mmCIF file as gemmi writes it, N, C-alpha and C atoms, coordinates in Angstrom:
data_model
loop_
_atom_site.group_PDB
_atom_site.id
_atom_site.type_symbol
_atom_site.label_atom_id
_atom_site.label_alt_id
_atom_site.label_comp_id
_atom_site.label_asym_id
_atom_site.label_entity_id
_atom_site.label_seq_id
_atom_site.pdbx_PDB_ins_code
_atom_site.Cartn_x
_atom_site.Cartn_y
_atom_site.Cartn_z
_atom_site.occupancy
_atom_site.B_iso_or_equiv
_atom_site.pdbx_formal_charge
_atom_site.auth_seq_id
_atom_site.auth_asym_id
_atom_site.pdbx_PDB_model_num
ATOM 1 N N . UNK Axp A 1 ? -12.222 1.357 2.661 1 0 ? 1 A 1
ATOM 2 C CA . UNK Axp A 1 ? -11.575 1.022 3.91 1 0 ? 1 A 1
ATOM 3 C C . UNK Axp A 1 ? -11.667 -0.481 4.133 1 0 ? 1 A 1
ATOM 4 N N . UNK Axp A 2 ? -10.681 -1.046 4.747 1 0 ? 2 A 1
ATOM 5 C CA . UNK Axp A 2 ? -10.871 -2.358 5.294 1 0 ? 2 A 1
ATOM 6 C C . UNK Axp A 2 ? -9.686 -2.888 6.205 1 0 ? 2 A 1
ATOM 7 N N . UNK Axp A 3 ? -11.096 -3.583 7.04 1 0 ? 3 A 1
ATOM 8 C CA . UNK Axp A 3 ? -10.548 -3.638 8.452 1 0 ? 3 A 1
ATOM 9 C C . UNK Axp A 3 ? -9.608 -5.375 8.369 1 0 ? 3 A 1
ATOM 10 N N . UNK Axp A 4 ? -8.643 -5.347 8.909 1 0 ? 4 A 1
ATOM 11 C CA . UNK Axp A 4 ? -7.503 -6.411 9.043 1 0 ? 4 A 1
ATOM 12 C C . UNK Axp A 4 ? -7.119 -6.55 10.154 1 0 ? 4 A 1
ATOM 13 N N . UNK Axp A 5 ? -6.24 -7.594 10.373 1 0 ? 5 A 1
ATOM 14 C CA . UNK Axp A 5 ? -5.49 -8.092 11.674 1 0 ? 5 A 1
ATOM 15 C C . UNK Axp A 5 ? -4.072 -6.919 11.597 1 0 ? 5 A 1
ATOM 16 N N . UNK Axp A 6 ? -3.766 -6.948 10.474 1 0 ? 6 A 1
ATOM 17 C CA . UNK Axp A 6 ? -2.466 -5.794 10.58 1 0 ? 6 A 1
ATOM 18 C C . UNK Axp A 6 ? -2.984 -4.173 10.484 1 0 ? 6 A 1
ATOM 19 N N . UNK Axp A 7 ? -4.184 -4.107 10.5 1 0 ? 7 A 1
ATOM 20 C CA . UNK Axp A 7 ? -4.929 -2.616 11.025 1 0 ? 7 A 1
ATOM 21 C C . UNK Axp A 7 ? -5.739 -2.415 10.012 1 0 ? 7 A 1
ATOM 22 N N . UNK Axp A 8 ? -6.01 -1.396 9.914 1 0 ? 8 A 1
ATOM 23 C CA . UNK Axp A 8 ? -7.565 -0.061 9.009 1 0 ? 8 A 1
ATOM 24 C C . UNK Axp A 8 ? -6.571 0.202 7.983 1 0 ? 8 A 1
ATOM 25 N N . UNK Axp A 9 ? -6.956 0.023 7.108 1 0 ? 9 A 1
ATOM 26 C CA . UNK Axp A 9 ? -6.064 0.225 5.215 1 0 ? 9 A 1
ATOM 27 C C . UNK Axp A 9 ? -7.046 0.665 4.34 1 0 ? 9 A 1
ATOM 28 N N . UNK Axp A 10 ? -6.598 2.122 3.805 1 0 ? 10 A 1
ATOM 29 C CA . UNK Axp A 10 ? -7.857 2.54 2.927 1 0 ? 10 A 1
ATOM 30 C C . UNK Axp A 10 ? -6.836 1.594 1.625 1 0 ? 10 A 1
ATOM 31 N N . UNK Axp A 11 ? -7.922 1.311 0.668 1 0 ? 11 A 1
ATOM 32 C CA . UNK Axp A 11 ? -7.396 0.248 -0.015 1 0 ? 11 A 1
ATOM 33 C C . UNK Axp A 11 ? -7.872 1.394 -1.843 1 0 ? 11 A 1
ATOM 34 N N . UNK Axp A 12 ? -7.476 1.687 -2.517 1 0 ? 12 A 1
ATOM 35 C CA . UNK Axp A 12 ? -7.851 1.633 -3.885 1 0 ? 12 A 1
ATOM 36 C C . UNK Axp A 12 ? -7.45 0.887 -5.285 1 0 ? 12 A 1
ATOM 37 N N . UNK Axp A 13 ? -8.483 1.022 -5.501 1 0 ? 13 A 1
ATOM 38 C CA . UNK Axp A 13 ? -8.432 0.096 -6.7 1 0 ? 13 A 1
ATOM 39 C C . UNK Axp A 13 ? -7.645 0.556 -8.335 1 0 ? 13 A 1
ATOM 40 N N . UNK Axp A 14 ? -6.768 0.221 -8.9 1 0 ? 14 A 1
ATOM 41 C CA . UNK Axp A 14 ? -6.51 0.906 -10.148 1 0 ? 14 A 1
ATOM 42 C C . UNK Axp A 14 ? -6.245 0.117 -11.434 1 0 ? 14 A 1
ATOM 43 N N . UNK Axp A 15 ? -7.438 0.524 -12.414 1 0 ? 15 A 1
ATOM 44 C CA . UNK Axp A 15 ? -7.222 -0.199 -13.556 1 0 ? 15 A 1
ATOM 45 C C . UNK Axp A 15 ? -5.788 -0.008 -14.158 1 0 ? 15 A 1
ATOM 46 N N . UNK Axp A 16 ? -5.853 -0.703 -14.97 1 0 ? 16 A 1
ATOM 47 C CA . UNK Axp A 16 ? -4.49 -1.234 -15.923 1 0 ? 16 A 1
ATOM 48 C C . UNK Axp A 16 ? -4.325 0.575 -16.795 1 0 ? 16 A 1
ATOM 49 N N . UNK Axp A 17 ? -5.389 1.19 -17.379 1 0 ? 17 A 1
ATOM 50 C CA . UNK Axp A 17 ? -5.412 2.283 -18.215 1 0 ? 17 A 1
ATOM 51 C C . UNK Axp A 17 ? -4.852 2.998 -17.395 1 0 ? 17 A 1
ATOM 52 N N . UNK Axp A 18 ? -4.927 3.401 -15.864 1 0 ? 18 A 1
ATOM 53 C CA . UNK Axp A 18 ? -4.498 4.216 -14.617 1 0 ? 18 A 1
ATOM 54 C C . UNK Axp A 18 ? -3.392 4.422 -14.39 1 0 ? 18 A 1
ATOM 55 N N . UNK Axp A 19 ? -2.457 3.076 -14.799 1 0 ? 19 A 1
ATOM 56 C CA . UNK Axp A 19 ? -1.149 2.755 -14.218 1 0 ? 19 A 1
ATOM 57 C C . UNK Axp A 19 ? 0.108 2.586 -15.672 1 0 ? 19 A 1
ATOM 58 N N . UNK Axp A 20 ? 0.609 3.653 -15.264 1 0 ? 20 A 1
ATOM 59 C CA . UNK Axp A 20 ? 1.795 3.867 -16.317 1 0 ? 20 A 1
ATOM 60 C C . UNK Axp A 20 ? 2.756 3.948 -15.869 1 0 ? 20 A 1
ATOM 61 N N . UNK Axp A 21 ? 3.239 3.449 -14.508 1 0 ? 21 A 1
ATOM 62 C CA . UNK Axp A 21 ? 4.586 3.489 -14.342 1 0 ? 21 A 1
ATOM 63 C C . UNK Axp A 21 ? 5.016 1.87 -13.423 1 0 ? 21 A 1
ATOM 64 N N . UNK Axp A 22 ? 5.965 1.628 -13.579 1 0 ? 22 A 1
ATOM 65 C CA . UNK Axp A 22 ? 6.507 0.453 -12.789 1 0 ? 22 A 1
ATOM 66 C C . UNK Axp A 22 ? 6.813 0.428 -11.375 1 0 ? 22 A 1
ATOM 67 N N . UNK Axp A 23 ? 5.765 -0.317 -10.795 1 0 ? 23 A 1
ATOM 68 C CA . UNK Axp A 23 ? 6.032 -0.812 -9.075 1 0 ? 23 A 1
ATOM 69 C C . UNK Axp A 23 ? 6.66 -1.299 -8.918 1 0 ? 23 A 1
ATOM 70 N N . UNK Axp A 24 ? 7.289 -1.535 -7.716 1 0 ? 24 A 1
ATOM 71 C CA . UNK Axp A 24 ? 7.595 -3.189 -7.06 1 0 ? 24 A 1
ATOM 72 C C . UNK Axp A 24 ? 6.696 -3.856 -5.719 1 0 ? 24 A 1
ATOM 73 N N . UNK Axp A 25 ? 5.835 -4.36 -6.233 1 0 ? 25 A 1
ATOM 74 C CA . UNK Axp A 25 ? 4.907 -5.12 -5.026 1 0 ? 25 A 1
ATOM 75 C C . UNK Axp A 25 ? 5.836 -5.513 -3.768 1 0 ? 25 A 1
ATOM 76 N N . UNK Axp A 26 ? 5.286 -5.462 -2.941 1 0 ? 26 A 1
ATOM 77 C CA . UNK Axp A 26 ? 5.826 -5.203 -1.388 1 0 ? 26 A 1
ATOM 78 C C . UNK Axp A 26 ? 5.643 -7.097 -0.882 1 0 ? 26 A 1
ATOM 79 N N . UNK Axp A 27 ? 5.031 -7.843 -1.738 1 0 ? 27 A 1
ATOM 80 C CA . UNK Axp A 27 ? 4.065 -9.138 -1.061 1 0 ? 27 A 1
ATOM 81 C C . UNK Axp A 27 ? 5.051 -10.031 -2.163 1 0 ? 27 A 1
ATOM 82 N N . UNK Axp A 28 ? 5.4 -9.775 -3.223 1 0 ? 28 A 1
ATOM 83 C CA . UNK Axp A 28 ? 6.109 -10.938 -3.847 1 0 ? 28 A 1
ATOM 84 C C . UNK Axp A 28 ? 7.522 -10.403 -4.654 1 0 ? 28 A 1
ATOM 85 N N . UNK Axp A 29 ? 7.793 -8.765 -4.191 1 0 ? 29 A 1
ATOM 86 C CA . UNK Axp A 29 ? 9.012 -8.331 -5.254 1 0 ? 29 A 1
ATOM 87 C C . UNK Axp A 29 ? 8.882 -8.688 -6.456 1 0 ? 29 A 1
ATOM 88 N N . UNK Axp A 30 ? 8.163 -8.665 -7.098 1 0 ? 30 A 1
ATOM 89 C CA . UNK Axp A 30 ? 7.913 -8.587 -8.402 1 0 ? 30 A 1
ATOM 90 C C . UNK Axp A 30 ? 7.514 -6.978 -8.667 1 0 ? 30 A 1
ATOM 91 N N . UNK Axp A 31 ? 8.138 -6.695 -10.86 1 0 ? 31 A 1
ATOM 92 C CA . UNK Axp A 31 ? 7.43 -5.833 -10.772 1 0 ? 31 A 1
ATOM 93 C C . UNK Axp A 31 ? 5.501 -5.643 -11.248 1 0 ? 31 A 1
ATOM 94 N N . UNK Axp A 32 ? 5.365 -4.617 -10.675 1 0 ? 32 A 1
ATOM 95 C CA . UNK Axp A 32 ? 4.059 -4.479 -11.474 1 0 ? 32 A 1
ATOM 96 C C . UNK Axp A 32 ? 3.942 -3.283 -12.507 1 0 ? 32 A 1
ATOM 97 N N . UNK Axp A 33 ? 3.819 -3.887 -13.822 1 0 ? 33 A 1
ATOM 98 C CA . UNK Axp A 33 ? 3.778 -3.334 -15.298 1 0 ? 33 A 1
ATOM 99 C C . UNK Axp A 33 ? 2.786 -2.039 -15.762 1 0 ? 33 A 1
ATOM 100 N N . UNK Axp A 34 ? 3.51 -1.928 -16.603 1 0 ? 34 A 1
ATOM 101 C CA . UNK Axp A 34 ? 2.543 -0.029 -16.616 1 0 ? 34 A 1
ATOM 102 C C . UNK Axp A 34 ? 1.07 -0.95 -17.149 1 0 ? 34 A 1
ATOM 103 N N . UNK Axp A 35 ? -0.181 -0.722 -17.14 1 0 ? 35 A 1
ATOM 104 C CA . UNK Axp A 35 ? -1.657 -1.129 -17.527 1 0 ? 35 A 1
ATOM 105 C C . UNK Axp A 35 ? -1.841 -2.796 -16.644 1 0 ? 35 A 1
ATOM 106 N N . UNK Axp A 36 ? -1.059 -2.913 -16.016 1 0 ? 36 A 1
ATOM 107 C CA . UNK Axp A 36 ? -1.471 -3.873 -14.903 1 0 ? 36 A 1
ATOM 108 C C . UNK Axp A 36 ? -2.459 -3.488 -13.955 1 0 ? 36 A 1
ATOM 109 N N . UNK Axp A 37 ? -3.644 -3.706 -13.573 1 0 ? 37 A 1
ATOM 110 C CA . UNK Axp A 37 ? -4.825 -3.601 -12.764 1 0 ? 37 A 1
ATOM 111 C C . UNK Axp A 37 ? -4.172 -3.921 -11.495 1 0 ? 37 A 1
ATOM 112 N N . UNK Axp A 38 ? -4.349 -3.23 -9.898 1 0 ? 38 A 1
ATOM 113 C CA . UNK Axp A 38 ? -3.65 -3.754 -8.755 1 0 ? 38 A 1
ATOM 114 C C . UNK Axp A 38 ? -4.102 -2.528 -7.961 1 0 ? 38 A 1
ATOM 115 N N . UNK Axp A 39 ? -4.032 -2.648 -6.441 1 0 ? 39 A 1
ATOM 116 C CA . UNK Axp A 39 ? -4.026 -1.561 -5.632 1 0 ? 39 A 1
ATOM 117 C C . UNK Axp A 39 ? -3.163 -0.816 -4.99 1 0 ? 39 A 1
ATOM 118 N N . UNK Axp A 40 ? -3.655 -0.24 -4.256 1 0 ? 40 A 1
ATOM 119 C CA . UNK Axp A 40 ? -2.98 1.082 -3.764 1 0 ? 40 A 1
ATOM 120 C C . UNK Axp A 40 ? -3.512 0.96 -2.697 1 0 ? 40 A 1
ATOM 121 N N . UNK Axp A 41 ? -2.52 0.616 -1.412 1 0 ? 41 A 1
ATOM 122 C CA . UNK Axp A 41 ? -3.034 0.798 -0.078 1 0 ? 41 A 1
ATOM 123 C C . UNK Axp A 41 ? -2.123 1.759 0.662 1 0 ? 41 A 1
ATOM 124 N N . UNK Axp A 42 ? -2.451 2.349 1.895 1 0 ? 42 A 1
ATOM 125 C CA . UNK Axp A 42 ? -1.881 2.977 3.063 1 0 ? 42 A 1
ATOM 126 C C . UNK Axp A 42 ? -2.849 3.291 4.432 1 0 ? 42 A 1
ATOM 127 N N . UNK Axp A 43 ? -2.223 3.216 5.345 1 0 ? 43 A 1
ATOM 128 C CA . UNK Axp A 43 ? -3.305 3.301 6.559 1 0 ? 43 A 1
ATOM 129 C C . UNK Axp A 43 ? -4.578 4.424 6.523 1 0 ? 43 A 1
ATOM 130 N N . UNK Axp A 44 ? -5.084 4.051 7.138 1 0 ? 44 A 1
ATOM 131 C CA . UNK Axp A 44 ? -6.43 4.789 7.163 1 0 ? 44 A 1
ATOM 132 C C . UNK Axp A 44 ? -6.165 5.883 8.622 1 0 ? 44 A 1
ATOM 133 N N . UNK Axp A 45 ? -5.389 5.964 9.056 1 0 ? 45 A 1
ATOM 134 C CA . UNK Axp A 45 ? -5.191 6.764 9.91 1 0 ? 45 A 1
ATOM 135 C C . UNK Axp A 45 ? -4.43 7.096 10.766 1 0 ? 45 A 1
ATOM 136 N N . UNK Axp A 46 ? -4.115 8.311 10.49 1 0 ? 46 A 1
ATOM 137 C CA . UNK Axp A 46 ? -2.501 9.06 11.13 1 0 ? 46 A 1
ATOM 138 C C . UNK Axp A 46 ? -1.834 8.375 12.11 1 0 ? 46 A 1
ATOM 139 N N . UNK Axp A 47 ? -0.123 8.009 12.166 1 0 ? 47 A 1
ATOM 140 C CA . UNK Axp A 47 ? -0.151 7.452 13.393 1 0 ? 47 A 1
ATOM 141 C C . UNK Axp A 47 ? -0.069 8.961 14.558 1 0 ? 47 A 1
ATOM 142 N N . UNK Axp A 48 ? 0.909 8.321 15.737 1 0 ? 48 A 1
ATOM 143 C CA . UNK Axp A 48 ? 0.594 9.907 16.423 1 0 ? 48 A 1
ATOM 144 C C . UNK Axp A 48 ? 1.906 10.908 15.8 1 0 ? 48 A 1
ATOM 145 N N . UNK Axp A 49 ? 3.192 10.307 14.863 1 0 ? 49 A 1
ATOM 146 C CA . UNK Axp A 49 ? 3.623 10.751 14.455 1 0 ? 49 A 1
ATOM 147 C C . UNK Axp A 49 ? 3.664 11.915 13.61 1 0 ? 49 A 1
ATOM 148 N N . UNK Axp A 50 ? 2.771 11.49 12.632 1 0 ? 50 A 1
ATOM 149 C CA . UNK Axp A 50 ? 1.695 12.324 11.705 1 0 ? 50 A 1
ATOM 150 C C . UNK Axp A 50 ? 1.52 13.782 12.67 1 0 ? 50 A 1
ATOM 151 N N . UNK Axp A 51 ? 1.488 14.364 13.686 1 0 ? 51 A 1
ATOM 152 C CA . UNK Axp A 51 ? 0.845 15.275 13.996 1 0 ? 51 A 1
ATOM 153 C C . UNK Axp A 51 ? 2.155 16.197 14.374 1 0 ? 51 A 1
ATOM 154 N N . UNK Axp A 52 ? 3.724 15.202 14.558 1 0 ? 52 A 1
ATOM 155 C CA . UNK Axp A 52 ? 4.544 16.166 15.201 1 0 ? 52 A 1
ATOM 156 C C . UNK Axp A 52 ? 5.084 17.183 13.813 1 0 ? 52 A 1
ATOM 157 N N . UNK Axp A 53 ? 4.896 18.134 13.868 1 0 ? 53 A 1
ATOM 158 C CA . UNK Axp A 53 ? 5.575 19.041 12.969 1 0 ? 53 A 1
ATOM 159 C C . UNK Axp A 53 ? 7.069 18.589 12.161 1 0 ? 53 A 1
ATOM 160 N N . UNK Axp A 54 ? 8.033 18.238 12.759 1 0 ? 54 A 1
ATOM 161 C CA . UNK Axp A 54 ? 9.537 17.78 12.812 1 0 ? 54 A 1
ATOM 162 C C . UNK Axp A 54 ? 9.556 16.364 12.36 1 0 ? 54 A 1
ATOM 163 N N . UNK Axp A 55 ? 8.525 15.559 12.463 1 0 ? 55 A 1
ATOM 164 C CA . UNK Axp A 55 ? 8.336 14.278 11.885 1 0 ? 55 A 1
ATOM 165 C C . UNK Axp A 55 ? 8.327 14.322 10.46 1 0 ? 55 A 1
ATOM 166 N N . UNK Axp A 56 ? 8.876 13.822 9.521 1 0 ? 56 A 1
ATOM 167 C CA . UNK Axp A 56 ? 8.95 14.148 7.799 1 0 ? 56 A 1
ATOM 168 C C . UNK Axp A 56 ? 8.116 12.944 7.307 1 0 ? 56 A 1
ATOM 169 N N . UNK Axp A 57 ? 8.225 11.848 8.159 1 0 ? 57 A 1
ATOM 170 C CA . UNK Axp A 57 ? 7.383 10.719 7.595 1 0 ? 57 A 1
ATOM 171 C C . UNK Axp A 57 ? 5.416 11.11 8.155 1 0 ? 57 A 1
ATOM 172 N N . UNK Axp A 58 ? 4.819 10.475 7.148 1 0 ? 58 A 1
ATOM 173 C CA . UNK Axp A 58 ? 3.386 10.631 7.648 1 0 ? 58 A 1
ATOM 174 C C . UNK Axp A 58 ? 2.908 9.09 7.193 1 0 ? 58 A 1
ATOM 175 N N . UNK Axp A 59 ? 1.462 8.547 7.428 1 0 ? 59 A 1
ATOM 176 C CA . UNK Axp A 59 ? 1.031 7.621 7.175 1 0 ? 59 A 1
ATOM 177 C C . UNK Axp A 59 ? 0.825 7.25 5.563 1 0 ? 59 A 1
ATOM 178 N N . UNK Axp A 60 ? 0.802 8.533 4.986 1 0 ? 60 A 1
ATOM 179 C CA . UNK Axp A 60 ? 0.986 8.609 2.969 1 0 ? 60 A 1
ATOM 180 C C . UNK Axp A 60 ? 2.386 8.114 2.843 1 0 ? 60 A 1
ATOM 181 N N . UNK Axp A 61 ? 3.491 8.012 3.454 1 0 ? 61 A 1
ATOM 182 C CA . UNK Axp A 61 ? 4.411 7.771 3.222 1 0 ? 61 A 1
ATOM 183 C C . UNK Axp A 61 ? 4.584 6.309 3.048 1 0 ? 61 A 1
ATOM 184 N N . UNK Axp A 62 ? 3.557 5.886 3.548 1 0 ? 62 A 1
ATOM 185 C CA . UNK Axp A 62 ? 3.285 3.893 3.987 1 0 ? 62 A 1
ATOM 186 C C . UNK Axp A 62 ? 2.537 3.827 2.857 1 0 ? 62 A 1
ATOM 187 N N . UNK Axp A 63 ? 2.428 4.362 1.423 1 0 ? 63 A 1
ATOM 188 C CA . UNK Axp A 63 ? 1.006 4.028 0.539 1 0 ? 63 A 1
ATOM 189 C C . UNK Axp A 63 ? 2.018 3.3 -0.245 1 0 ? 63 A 1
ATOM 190 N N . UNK Axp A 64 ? 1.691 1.866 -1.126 1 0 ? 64 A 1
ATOM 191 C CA . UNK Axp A 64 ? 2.361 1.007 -1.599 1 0 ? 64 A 1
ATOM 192 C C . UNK Axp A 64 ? 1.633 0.266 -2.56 1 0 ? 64 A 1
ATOM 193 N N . UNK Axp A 65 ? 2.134 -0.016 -3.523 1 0 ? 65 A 1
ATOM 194 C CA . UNK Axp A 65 ? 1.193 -0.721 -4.747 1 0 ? 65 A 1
ATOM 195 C C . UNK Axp A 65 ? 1.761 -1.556 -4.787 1 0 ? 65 A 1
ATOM 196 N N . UNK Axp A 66 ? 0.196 -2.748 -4.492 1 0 ? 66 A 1
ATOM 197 C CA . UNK Axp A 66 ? 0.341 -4.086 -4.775 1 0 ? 66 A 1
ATOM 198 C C . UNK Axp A 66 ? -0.07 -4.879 -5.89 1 0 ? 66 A 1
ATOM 199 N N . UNK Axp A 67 ? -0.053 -6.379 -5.983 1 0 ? 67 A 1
ATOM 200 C CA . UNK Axp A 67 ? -0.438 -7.135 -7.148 1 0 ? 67 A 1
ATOM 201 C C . UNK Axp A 67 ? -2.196 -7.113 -6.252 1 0 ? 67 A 1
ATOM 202 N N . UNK Axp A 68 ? -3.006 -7.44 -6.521 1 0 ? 68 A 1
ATOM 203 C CA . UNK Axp A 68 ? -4.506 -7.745 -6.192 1 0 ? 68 A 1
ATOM 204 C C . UNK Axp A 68 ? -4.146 -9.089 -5.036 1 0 ? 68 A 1
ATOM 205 N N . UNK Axp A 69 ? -4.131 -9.863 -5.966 1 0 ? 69 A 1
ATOM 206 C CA . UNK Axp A 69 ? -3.902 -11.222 -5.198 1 0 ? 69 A 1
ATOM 207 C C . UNK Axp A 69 ? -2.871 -11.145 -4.407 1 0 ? 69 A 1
ATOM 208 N N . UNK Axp A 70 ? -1.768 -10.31 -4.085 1 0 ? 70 A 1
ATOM 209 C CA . UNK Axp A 70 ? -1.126 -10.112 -3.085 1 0 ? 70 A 1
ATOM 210 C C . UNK Axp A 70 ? -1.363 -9.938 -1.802 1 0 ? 70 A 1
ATOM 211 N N . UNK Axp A 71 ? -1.926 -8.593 -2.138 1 0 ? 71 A 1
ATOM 212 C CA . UNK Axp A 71 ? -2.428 -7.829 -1.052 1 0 ? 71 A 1
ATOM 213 C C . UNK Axp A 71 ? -3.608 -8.281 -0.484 1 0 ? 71 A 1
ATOM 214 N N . UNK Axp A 72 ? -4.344 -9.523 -1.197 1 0 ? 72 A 1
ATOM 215 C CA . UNK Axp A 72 ? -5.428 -10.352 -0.651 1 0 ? 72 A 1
ATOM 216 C C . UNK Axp A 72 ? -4.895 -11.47 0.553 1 0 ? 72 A 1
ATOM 217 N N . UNK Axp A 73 ? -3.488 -12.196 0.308 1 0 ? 73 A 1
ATOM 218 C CA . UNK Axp A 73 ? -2.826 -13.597 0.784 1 0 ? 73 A 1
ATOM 219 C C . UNK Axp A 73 ? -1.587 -12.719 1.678 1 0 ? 73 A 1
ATOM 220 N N . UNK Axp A 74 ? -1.525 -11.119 1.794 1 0 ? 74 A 1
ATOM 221 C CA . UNK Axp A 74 ? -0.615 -10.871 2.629 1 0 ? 74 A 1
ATOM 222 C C . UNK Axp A 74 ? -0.328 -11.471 4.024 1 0 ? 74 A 1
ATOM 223 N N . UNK Axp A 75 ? -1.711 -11.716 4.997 1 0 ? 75 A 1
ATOM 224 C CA . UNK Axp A 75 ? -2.031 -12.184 5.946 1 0 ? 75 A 1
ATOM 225 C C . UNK Axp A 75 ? -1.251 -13.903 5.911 1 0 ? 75 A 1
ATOM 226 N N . UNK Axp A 76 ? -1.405 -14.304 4.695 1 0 ? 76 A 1
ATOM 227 C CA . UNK Axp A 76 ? -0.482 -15.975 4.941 1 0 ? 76 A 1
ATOM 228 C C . UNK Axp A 76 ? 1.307 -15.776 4.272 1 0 ? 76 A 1
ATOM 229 N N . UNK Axp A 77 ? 1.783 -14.545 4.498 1 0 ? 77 A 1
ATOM 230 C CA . UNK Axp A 77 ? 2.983 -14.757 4.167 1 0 ? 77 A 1
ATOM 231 C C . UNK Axp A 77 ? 3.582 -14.315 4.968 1 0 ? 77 A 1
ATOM 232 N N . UNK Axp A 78 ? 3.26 -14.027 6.399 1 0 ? 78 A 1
ATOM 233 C CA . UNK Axp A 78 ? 4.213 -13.386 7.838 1 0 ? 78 A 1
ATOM 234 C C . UNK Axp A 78 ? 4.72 -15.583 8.472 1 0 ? 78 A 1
């Protein structure tokens, strides 16, 4: 977990061996390469949406793979 100015983000970590398919980082549009090391974030907790039945989106729907150093300098690219 970690706490930010843009909210609570459970954050994971994934080696390069983990990752076999092609991203597109959310922080620089680039892609990220199958055995590229990088994370995996999405909120840490439901919004109130999450609870309505009829709602199709949930807070897993916000989970997004970044470059490392991206998702570190996100905060200086708003």
């Amino acid at each position: 977990m970690e706490e930010a100015t843009d909210g609570d983000w459970a954050v994971r970590a994934l080696t390069g061996s983990g990752a076999d398919k092609v991203y597109r980082c959310p922080g620089c549009d680039q892609e990220i390469r199958p055995g590229t090391p990088h994370v995996v974030t999405w909120p840490a907790y439901a919004r109130d949406s999450d609870l309505d039945p009829w709602d199709t989106e949930s807070a897993a729907d916000w989970r997004r793979h970044w470059h490392t150093a991206c998702w570190r300098a996100r905060d200086r690219r708003r």
